[in-house]
Amino acid sequence: MNLRLALSLTTILYSTVCQAQPPTLNLYTFESPPYQVASQEKGGGNRISGETADTVVCAANRAGWATRIRITPQNRAIHSLERNMIDGYFAIDPSAELDNIARRSDPVALEKWYFFTGGNKAFTNDLRIGVVAGSNEEAWLEANGYAIFLSVSSPSQLLALLKRGRIDTALMDERVMNRLRYENDSEATQLTAHFVRYAPLYLYLSEAFVSDYPDFLGTFNRTLNSCMAGQLALSEEETRRITELSGRLFKEMNSVLDINQIIEAGPRQESFTDVMTIDSQWQALVPVTTPDLAERILALPGSRALLAWQESHRGLVTEVMLINDMGTLAAMSQLTSDYWQGDEPKFQRVMENRVTGTEAERRLYISPIRYDTSAARFQITASTPVVPGHGKSAIGVAVIGLSIEEALSQVEQY
């Protein structure tokens, strides 16, 4: 009897442990340092790591799934995805072919693509373009009508061909090029970098997987921004350029709008308790419906003026808001997800020291890059104190959202 009881308990414990194990998401990807890198494990298998692989693993884990990632050629991956032989494939540019056979997540990576030319050579459409065969860059060039002169098997070959003058330009991710130049001691070689695009790359999930687990994708998407934290930081040079651009935009906005008057004309609550109550109700309603207070704020002359100014910079400026010193919205160009902004860095970083006068007017806070799901684009925000005059305290914060791709569409020298 004791033996039977022991066996029963063992069976129950074994079953419980098995049930506690998370299900496994079977994925394909391709090698692309520093984003997806294969390394040898002690047992002889390959371990896939790198920024994008780590992001996918992180988001899947938070959705309750383990992951198994393997490296495979693109054609085989797409073939397997179409036939539901794998659960998903990453990190790839969107395409009509894939959209017809699988479901796309929000972006799992953001690459920065440049045409790299030797010396000070300008980019023109008649240059001999080199690209890695089967890459996202090759697919994008073909989709956008570029004539490819040479496709090679690895990024290192592109750098060598550039140095020998066999090609005039190469399209690749900035960090991949920087890594190659460092590893090959080619940093002294002058290259001119012509910004092409920020390239959001995605995880595609098979139709069978999405059908069997309909809640997975929503949970996965909601965790991506936090899993990508730190990977979307602006470089020092990009920060400098965005700071200069934002400073010019704020100066222009102040010259055509009475920012102080707009803030003073906006709604203001009697107590912090009222603010928190309104903010909770606001968040519960947005984006399904527009709260009554939000309707009133959007109807204010100041909000309409902000929207008109935003429209004058269509494509670059994605949103504008003015926040009073309580941290609540005084005016906005479009509906926001929160009424109270006082707990966010864009408010706190420029208000914490209550800097006054011309010093405050020069101070800007530039946020990290974030993916805006509703607008389906990557953006940053810039914020600055609103100071009514020299020697006076800031009465609030002005915030503008910027499309990062539009903001950085300029030539950089390497």
Tab-separated table of C-alpha atoms in Angstrom:
chain	number	residue	atom	x	y	z
A	1	MET	CA	0.000	0.000	0.000
A	2	ASN	CA	2.827	2.375	0.906
A	3	LEU	CA	4.581	1.547	-2.350
A	4	ARG	CA	1.422	2.312	-4.344
A	5	LEU	CA	0.994	5.574	-2.481
A	6	ALA	CA	4.597	6.547	-3.174
A	7	LEU	CA	4.230	5.736	-6.861
A	8	SER	CA	1.006	7.749	-7.051
A	9	LEU	CA	2.641	10.732	-5.376
A	10	THR	CA	5.632	10.483	-7.726
A	11	THR	CA	3.326	10.407	-10.736
A	12	ILE	CA	1.395	13.431	-9.480
A	13	LEU	CA	4.600	15.387	-8.773
A	14	TYR	CA	6.050	14.496	-12.187
A	15	SER	CA	2.822	15.548	-13.888
A	16	THR	CA	2.791	18.839	-11.947
A	17	VAL	CA	6.398	19.628	-12.909
A	18	CYS	CA	5.699	18.853	-16.560
A	19	GLN	CA	2.630	21.041	-16.558
A	20	ALA	CA	4.650	23.887	-14.976
A	21	GLN	CA	7.091	23.915	-17.882
A	22	PRO	CA	6.258	26.747	-20.306
A	23	PRO	CA	5.420	25.816	-23.905
A	24	THR	CA	8.193	26.324	-26.447
A	25	LEU	CA	8.065	28.753	-29.357
A	26	ASN	CA	10.003	27.319	-32.314
A	27	LEU	CA	11.586	30.100	-34.362
A	28	TYR	CA	13.948	30.550	-37.293
A	29	THR	CA	16.246	33.508	-37.858
A	30	PHE	CA	19.466	34.282	-39.733
A	31	GLU	CA	22.910	35.295	-38.507
A	32	SER	CA	23.385	39.070	-38.399
A	33	PRO	CA	25.828	40.306	-35.726
A	34	PRO	CA	25.249	42.103	-33.366
A	35	TYR	CA	21.514	41.399	-33.657
A	36	GLN	CA	21.429	37.605	-34.090
A	37	VAL	CA	24.641	35.725	-33.329
A	38	ALA	CA	25.234	31.958	-33.206
A	39	SER	CA	27.750	30.645	-30.658
A	40	GLN	CA	28.834	27.090	-29.865
A	41	GLU	CA	27.583	25.567	-26.624
A	42	LYS	CA	29.397	22.904	-24.594
A	43	GLY	CA	27.058	20.162	-25.781
A	44	GLY	CA	27.834	20.961	-29.416
A	45	GLY	CA	24.639	22.850	-30.215
A	46	ASN	CA	24.288	26.484	-31.211
A	47	ARG	CA	23.058	29.209	-28.895
A	48	ILE	CA	21.456	32.206	-30.602
A	49	SER	CA	21.927	35.511	-28.806
A	50	GLY	CA	22.311	39.186	-29.708
A	51	GLU	CA	20.075	42.227	-29.242
A	52	THR	CA	17.135	41.187	-31.407
A	53	ALA	CA	17.225	37.545	-30.357
A	54	ASP	CA	17.311	38.672	-26.714
A	55	THR	CA	14.332	40.977	-27.313
A	56	VAL	CA	12.271	38.136	-28.814
A	57	VAL	CA	13.221	35.775	-25.984
A	58	CYS	CA	12.350	38.431	-23.385
A	59	ALA	CA	8.929	39.236	-24.874
A	60	ALA	CA	8.096	35.547	-25.378
A	61	ASN	CA	9.088	34.740	-21.777
A	62	ARG	CA	6.855	37.516	-20.462
A	63	ALA	CA	4.044	36.046	-22.536
A	64	GLY	CA	4.643	32.705	-20.774
A	65	TRP	CA	6.677	30.935	-23.468
A	66	ALA	CA	10.155	29.457	-23.750
A	67	THR	CA	11.965	29.755	-27.094
A	68	ARG	CA	13.984	27.564	-29.395
A	69	ILE	CA	15.783	29.584	-32.075
A	70	ARG	CA	17.676	28.155	-35.040
A	71	ILE	CA	19.654	29.725	-37.865
A	72	THR	CA	18.430	28.891	-41.368
A	73	PRO	CA	18.490	30.365	-44.899
A	74	GLN	CA	15.669	32.764	-45.716
A	75	ASN	CA	14.070	30.622	-48.432
A	76	ARG	CA	13.860	27.619	-46.113
A	77	ALA	CA	12.443	29.769	-43.304
A	78	ILE	CA	9.686	31.190	-45.497
A	79	HIS	CA	8.911	27.717	-46.888
A	80	SER	CA	8.634	26.346	-43.339
A	81	LEU	CA	6.508	29.283	-42.182
A	82	GLU	CA	4.091	28.893	-45.078
A	83	ARG	CA	3.603	25.203	-44.299
A	84	ASN	CA	3.251	25.791	-40.532
A	85	MET	CA	6.386	23.747	-39.841
A	86	ILE	CA	7.692	26.447	-37.475
A	87	ASP	CA	5.952	28.932	-35.200
A	88	GLY	CA	7.717	32.040	-36.458
A	89	TYR	CA	10.574	33.762	-38.286
A	90	PHE	CA	12.431	37.004	-37.443
A	91	ALA	CA	13.810	39.705	-37.910
A	92	ILE	CA	12.568	40.695	-41.337
A	93	ASP	CA	11.156	43.570	-43.319
A	94	PRO	CA	7.420	43.365	-43.997
A	95	SER	CA	6.403	42.009	-47.377
A	96	ALA	CA	3.148	41.243	-49.179
A	97	GLU	CA	4.238	37.603	-49.535
A	98	LEU	CA	4.716	37.146	-45.796
A	99	ASP	CA	1.616	39.142	-44.891
A	100	ASN	CA	-0.409	36.647	-46.924
A	101	ILE	CA	0.906	33.593	-45.096
A	102	ALA	CA	1.610	34.775	-41.523
A	103	ARG	CA	0.807	37.376	-38.862
A	104	ARG	CA	3.250	40.181	-38.142
A	105	SER	CA	4.169	41.395	-34.651
A	106	ASP	CA	5.109	44.939	-33.727
A	107	PRO	CA	8.793	45.642	-34.537
A	108	VAL	CA	11.328	43.535	-32.653
A	109	ALA	CA	14.296	45.562	-33.920
A	110	LEU	CA	15.117	48.911	-35.443
A	111	GLU	CA	18.077	49.062	-37.790
A	112	LYS	CA	19.538	52.207	-39.281
A	113	TRP	CA	20.400	51.812	-42.955
A	114	TYR	CA	22.886	53.879	-44.915
A	115	PHE	CA	24.390	53.897	-48.358
A	116	PHE	CA	28.136	53.900	-47.629
A	117	THR	CA	30.293	55.418	-50.368
A	118	GLY	CA	34.078	55.741	-50.476
A	119	GLY	CA	35.709	59.102	-49.736
A	120	ASN	CA	33.481	62.125	-50.200
A	121	LYS	CA	31.537	60.612	-53.092
A	122	ALA	CA	27.945	61.803	-53.233
A	123	PHE	CA	25.178	59.267	-53.673
A	124	THR	CA	23.558	59.224	-57.107
A	125	ASN	CA	21.231	56.713	-58.725
A	126	ASP	CA	23.854	55.541	-61.223
A	127	LEU	CA	26.288	54.213	-58.609
A	128	ARG	CA	27.201	50.524	-58.559
A	129	ILE	CA	25.327	49.203	-55.516
A	130	GLY	CA	26.482	46.221	-53.488
A	131	VAL	CA	24.342	44.334	-51.004
A	132	VAL	CA	24.255	41.041	-49.111
A	133	ALA	CA	22.288	38.398	-51.002
A	134	GLY	CA	19.056	37.336	-49.326
A	135	SER	CA	19.187	40.233	-46.856
A	136	ASN	CA	16.451	42.632	-45.844
A	137	GLU	CA	18.413	45.345	-47.611
A	138	GLU	CA	18.399	43.416	-50.910
A	139	ALA	CA	14.639	42.880	-50.711
A	140	TRP	CA	14.097	46.579	-49.988
A	141	LEU	CA	16.295	47.671	-52.917
A	142	GLU	CA	14.417	45.399	-55.296
A	143	ALA	CA	11.026	46.548	-54.003
A	144	ASN	CA	12.012	50.187	-54.478
A	145	GLY	CA	13.369	49.892	-58.008
A	146	TYR	CA	17.124	50.153	-57.368
A	147	ALA	CA	19.500	48.419	-59.754
A	148	ILE	CA	21.762	46.067	-57.778
A	149	PHE	CA	25.234	45.767	-59.279
A	150	LEU	CA	26.551	42.981	-57.058
A	151	SER	CA	25.117	40.672	-54.386
A	152	VAL	CA	27.615	38.962	-52.085
A	153	SER	CA	27.423	36.431	-49.282
A	154	SER	CA	28.571	38.547	-46.309
A	155	PRO	CA	28.846	42.174	-45.126
A	156	SER	CA	32.642	41.856	-44.793
A	157	GLN	CA	32.855	41.284	-48.555
A	158	LEU	CA	31.013	44.553	-49.139
A	159	LEU	CA	33.569	46.499	-47.114
A	160	ALA	CA	36.433	44.844	-49.008
A	161	LEU	CA	34.801	45.614	-52.370
A	162	LEU	CA	34.287	49.240	-51.327
A	163	LYS	CA	37.948	49.595	-50.367
A	164	ARG	CA	39.061	48.114	-53.709
A	165	GLY	CA	36.655	50.254	-55.724
A	166	ARG	CA	34.789	47.250	-57.148
A	167	ILE	CA	31.508	48.812	-56.033
A	168	ASP	CA	30.658	52.476	-55.495
A	169	THR	CA	28.314	52.071	-52.544
A	170	ALA	CA	26.975	49.454	-50.145
A	171	LEU	CA	23.656	49.399	-48.351
A	172	MET	CA	23.836	48.085	-44.807
A	173	ASP	CA	23.020	48.748	-41.187
A	174	GLU	CA	25.196	51.357	-39.472
A	175	ARG	CA	26.166	49.162	-36.534
A	176	VAL	CA	27.089	46.265	-38.801
A	177	MET	CA	29.407	48.582	-40.739
A	178	ASN	CA	30.935	50.023	-37.560
A	179	ARG	CA	31.593	46.510	-36.272
A	180	LEU	CA	33.230	45.475	-39.544
A	181	ARG	CA	35.483	48.515	-39.652
A	182	TYR	CA	36.599	47.940	-36.075
A	183	GLU	CA	37.264	44.221	-36.603
A	184	ASN	CA	39.138	44.811	-39.865
A	185	ASP	CA	41.096	47.830	-38.603
A	186	SER	CA	39.510	49.929	-41.358
A	187	GLU	CA	38.362	52.856	-39.264
A	188	ALA	CA	40.884	55.120	-40.971
A	189	THR	CA	39.201	54.471	-44.330
A	190	GLN	CA	36.968	57.453	-45.050
A	191	LEU	CA	33.395	56.638	-45.884
A	192	THR	CA	30.468	58.951	-46.450
A	193	ALA	CA	27.227	57.678	-44.939
A	194	HIS	CA	23.994	58.660	-46.686
A	195	PHE	CA	21.037	57.981	-44.383
A	196	VAL	CA	18.363	55.869	-46.079
A	197	ARG	CA	15.853	54.784	-43.454
A	198	TYR	CA	15.183	53.422	-40.041
A	199	ALA	CA	14.217	49.841	-40.827
A	200	PRO	CA	11.731	48.254	-38.407
A	201	LEU	CA	12.048	44.472	-38.491
A	202	TYR	CA	9.387	42.036	-37.354
A	203	LEU	CA	8.564	38.584	-36.060
A	204	TYR	CA	6.163	36.731	-38.351
A	205	LEU	CA	4.049	34.038	-36.682
A	206	SER	CA	2.473	31.184	-38.626
A	207	GLU	CA	-1.276	31.227	-39.161
A	208	ALA	CA	-1.589	27.894	-37.346
A	209	PHE	CA	0.181	29.221	-34.264
A	210	VAL	CA	-1.922	32.408	-34.149
A	211	SER	CA	-5.082	30.336	-34.554
A	212	ASP	CA	-4.091	27.951	-31.738
A	213	TYR	CA	-2.885	30.723	-29.392
A	214	PRO	CA	-4.889	33.870	-30.229
A	215	ASP	CA	-3.850	35.767	-27.070
A	216	PHE	CA	-0.099	35.376	-27.555
A	217	LEU	CA	0.539	38.158	-30.085
A	218	GLY	CA	-1.205	40.863	-28.076
A	219	THR	CA	0.760	40.012	-24.934
A	220	PHE	CA	4.014	39.730	-26.897
A	221	ASN	CA	3.485	43.160	-28.485
A	222	ARG	CA	2.695	44.836	-25.169
A	223	THR	CA	6.025	43.782	-23.681
A	224	LEU	CA	8.244	44.688	-26.636
A	225	ASN	CA	8.991	48.304	-25.718
A	226	SER	CA	10.241	47.320	-22.272
A	227	CYS	CA	12.229	44.382	-23.696
A	228	MET	CA	13.871	46.713	-26.232
A	229	ALA	CA	14.777	49.298	-23.570
A	230	GLY	CA	18.331	50.531	-24.050
A	231	GLN	CA	18.618	49.191	-27.586
A	232	LEU	CA	16.989	52.233	-29.193
A	233	ALA	CA	19.216	54.937	-27.713
A	234	LEU	CA	20.357	57.803	-29.922
A	235	SER	CA	24.058	58.108	-30.566
A	236	GLU	CA	25.901	61.190	-29.314
A	237	GLU	CA	25.891	62.712	-32.796
A	238	GLU	CA	22.205	61.952	-33.298
A	239	THR	CA	21.388	63.509	-29.938
A	240	ARG	CA	23.269	66.642	-30.947
A	241	ARG	CA	21.405	66.909	-34.233
A	242	ILE	CA	17.995	66.220	-32.669
A	243	THR	CA	18.730	68.790	-29.956
A	244	GLU	CA	19.565	71.422	-32.577
A	245	LEU	CA	16.461	70.589	-34.611
A	246	SER	CA	14.210	70.638	-31.539
A	247	GLY	CA	15.657	73.960	-30.414
A	248	ARG	CA	14.820	75.514	-33.785
A	249	LEU	CA	11.297	74.080	-33.697
A	250	PHE	CA	10.612	75.372	-30.175
A	251	LYS	CA	11.961	78.790	-31.127
A	252	GLU	CA	9.665	78.873	-34.164
A	253	MET	CA	6.663	77.691	-32.143
A	254	ASN	CA	7.263	80.418	-29.554
A	255	SER	CA	7.484	83.042	-32.285
A	256	VAL	CA	4.053	82.212	-33.752
A	257	LEU	CA	2.125	81.081	-30.640
A	258	ASP	CA	1.625	82.619	-27.201
A	259	ILE	CA	2.650	79.532	-25.256
A	260	ASN	CA	2.328	81.189	-21.843
A	261	GLN	CA	-1.242	82.305	-22.550
A	262	ILE	CA	-2.216	78.858	-23.880
A	263	ILE	CA	-1.017	77.186	-20.666
A	264	GLU	CA	-2.775	79.729	-18.467
A	265	ALA	CA	-6.034	79.273	-20.425
A	266	GLY	CA	-5.987	75.499	-19.977
A	267	PRO	CA	-7.884	73.552	-17.296
A	268	ARG	CA	-6.401	73.254	-13.825
A	269	GLN	CA	-7.494	71.063	-10.921
A	270	GLU	CA	-7.889	72.113	-7.314
A	271	SER	CA	-5.973	69.216	-5.813
A	272	PHE	CA	-3.680	66.329	-6.658
A	273	THR	CA	-6.454	63.935	-5.604
A	274	ASP	CA	-8.683	65.411	-8.313
A	275	VAL	CA	-5.863	65.000	-10.829
A	276	MET	CA	-5.424	61.303	-10.003
A	277	THR	CA	-9.165	60.639	-10.174
A	278	ILE	CA	-9.474	62.309	-13.571
A	279	ASP	CA	-6.331	60.556	-14.857
A	280	SER	CA	-7.673	57.124	-13.874
A	281	GLN	CA	-10.959	57.778	-15.653
A	282	TRP	CA	-9.093	59.167	-18.685
A	283	GLN	CA	-6.851	56.100	-19.032
A	284	ALA	CA	-9.834	53.760	-18.638
A	285	LEU	CA	-11.654	55.378	-21.571
A	286	VAL	CA	-8.804	56.034	-24.038
A	287	PRO	CA	-8.519	54.973	-26.852
A	288	VAL	CA	-11.984	53.415	-27.077
A	289	THR	CA	-13.651	56.768	-26.485
A	290	THR	CA	-12.629	60.365	-25.798
A	291	PRO	CA	-13.197	61.593	-22.214
A	292	ASP	CA	-15.320	64.732	-21.782
A	293	LEU	CA	-12.373	66.728	-20.421
A	294	ALA	CA	-10.245	65.633	-23.383
A	295	GLU	CA	-12.965	66.842	-25.754
A	296	ARG	CA	-12.926	70.232	-24.030
A	297	ILE	CA	-9.133	70.468	-24.170
A	298	LEU	CA	-9.029	69.539	-27.863
A	299	ALA	CA	-11.651	72.217	-28.568
A	300	LEU	CA	-9.595	74.983	-26.926
A	301	PRO	CA	-8.202	77.662	-29.298
A	302	GLY	CA	-4.717	76.838	-27.966
A	303	SER	CA	-5.059	73.153	-28.882
A	304	ARG	CA	-6.311	74.040	-32.360
A	305	ALA	CA	-3.330	76.373	-32.764
A	306	LEU	CA	-0.945	73.567	-31.753
A	307	LEU	CA	-2.558	71.245	-34.324
A	308	ALA	CA	-2.229	73.877	-37.063
A	309	TRP	CA	1.449	74.332	-36.212
A	310	GLN	CA	1.962	70.553	-36.231
A	311	GLU	CA	0.314	70.328	-39.654
A	312	SER	CA	2.795	72.904	-40.968
A	313	HIS	CA	5.491	70.306	-40.200
A	314	ARG	CA	3.575	67.273	-41.430
A	315	GLY	CA	5.652	64.093	-41.380
A	316	LEU	CA	8.222	65.514	-38.959
A	317	VAL	CA	6.188	66.683	-35.948
A	318	THR	CA	3.878	63.896	-34.750
A	319	GLU	CA	2.282	65.535	-31.700
A	320	VAL	CA	2.426	68.677	-29.548
A	321	MET	CA	1.321	69.141	-25.955
A	322	LEU	CA	1.599	71.823	-23.300
A	323	ILE	CA	1.724	70.725	-19.661
A	324	ASN	CA	1.180	73.041	-16.696
A	325	ASP	CA	3.325	72.975	-13.538
A	326	MET	CA	0.967	70.441	-11.907
A	327	GLY	CA	1.894	68.006	-14.665
A	328	THR	CA	-1.557	68.021	-16.280
A	329	LEU	CA	-2.437	68.783	-19.877
A	330	ALA	CA	-3.237	72.396	-20.677
A	331	ALA	CA	-3.444	71.889	-24.466
A	332	MET	CA	-2.749	69.117	-26.971
A	333	SER	CA	-2.801	68.639	-30.711
A	334	GLN	CA	-4.302	65.144	-30.422
A	335	LEU	CA	-5.674	62.755	-27.831
A	336	THR	CA	-3.095	61.370	-25.398
A	337	SER	CA	-3.214	58.196	-23.316
A	338	ASP	CA	-2.768	60.090	-20.017
A	339	TYR	CA	-4.084	63.338	-18.536
A	340	TRP	CA	-1.375	63.558	-15.873
A	341	GLN	CA	2.125	63.727	-17.379
A	342	GLY	CA	3.885	64.570	-14.124
A	343	ASP	CA	5.338	61.089	-13.591
A	344	GLU	CA	7.075	60.990	-16.977
A	345	PRO	CA	10.700	61.947	-17.736
A	346	LYS	CA	9.645	64.464	-20.408
A	347	PHE	CA	8.100	66.525	-17.597
A	348	GLN	CA	10.301	65.665	-14.640
A	349	ARG	CA	13.674	66.121	-16.330
A	350	VAL	CA	12.985	69.740	-17.278
A	351	MET	CA	11.057	70.757	-14.153
A	352	GLU	CA	12.964	69.075	-11.345
A	353	ASN	CA	15.415	71.936	-10.758
A	354	ARG	CA	13.031	74.779	-11.601
A	355	VAL	CA	15.680	76.474	-13.738
A	356	THR	CA	14.741	80.024	-14.679
A	357	GLY	CA	15.440	82.521	-17.424
A	358	THR	CA	17.639	81.971	-20.449
A	359	GLU	CA	19.250	78.835	-18.990
A	360	ALA	CA	15.840	77.147	-18.873
A	361	GLU	CA	15.118	78.192	-22.431
A	362	ARG	CA	18.234	76.388	-23.570
A	363	ARG	CA	17.539	73.159	-21.696
A	364	LEU	CA	15.977	70.294	-23.585
A	365	TYR	CA	15.186	66.711	-22.733
A	366	ILE	CA	15.337	64.215	-25.593
A	367	SER	CA	13.599	60.905	-24.904
A	368	PRO	CA	14.729	57.449	-26.055
A	369	ILE	CA	13.203	56.152	-29.283
A	370	ARG	CA	9.877	54.369	-28.795
A	371	TYR	CA	7.508	52.577	-31.124
A	372	ASP	CA	4.120	54.266	-31.335
A	373	THR	CA	1.702	51.396	-31.960
A	374	SER	CA	-1.248	53.611	-32.884
A	375	ALA	CA	0.768	55.550	-35.465
A	376	ALA	CA	2.867	52.512	-36.489
A	377	ARG	CA	6.125	54.466	-36.385
A	378	PHE	CA	9.153	55.103	-34.208
A	379	GLN	CA	9.335	58.492	-32.585
A	380	ILE	CA	11.033	60.513	-29.875
A	381	THR	CA	9.824	63.437	-27.799
A	382	ALA	CA	11.647	66.673	-27.018
A	383	SER	CA	10.570	68.812	-24.093
A	384	THR	CA	11.586	72.203	-22.739
A	385	PRO	CA	10.483	74.403	-19.820
A	386	VAL	CA	8.044	77.219	-20.524
A	387	VAL	CA	9.405	80.313	-18.776
A	388	PRO	CA	7.342	83.546	-18.809
A	389	GLY	CA	10.381	85.816	-18.533
A	390	HIS	CA	13.958	86.218	-17.328
A	391	GLY	CA	14.343	85.356	-13.655
A	392	LYS	CA	10.916	83.738	-13.390
A	393	SER	CA	10.093	80.109	-12.642
A	394	ALA	CA	8.898	77.717	-15.301
A	395	ILE	CA	5.110	77.548	-15.516
A	396	GLY	CA	5.038	74.306	-17.453
A	397	VAL	CA	6.580	72.195	-20.181
A	398	ALA	CA	6.231	72.201	-23.962
A	399	VAL	CA	6.550	68.792	-25.652
A	400	ILE	CA	6.850	67.887	-29.313
A	401	GLY	CA	6.921	64.398	-30.807
A	402	LEU	CA	9.208	63.815	-33.779
A	403	SER	CA	9.312	61.060	-36.381
A	404	ILE	CA	12.848	59.795	-35.920
A	405	GLU	CA	13.262	58.814	-39.568
A	406	GLU	CA	12.271	62.269	-40.805
A	407	ALA	CA	14.393	63.986	-38.181
A	408	LEU	CA	17.580	62.156	-39.135
A	409	SER	CA	17.233	62.107	-42.932
A	410	GLN	CA	20.498	63.916	-43.463
A	411	VAL	CA	24.033	62.985	-44.607
A	412	GLU	CA	26.546	62.013	-41.935
A	413	GLN	CA	30.291	61.852	-42.334
A	414	TYR	CA	32.216	58.829	-41.010
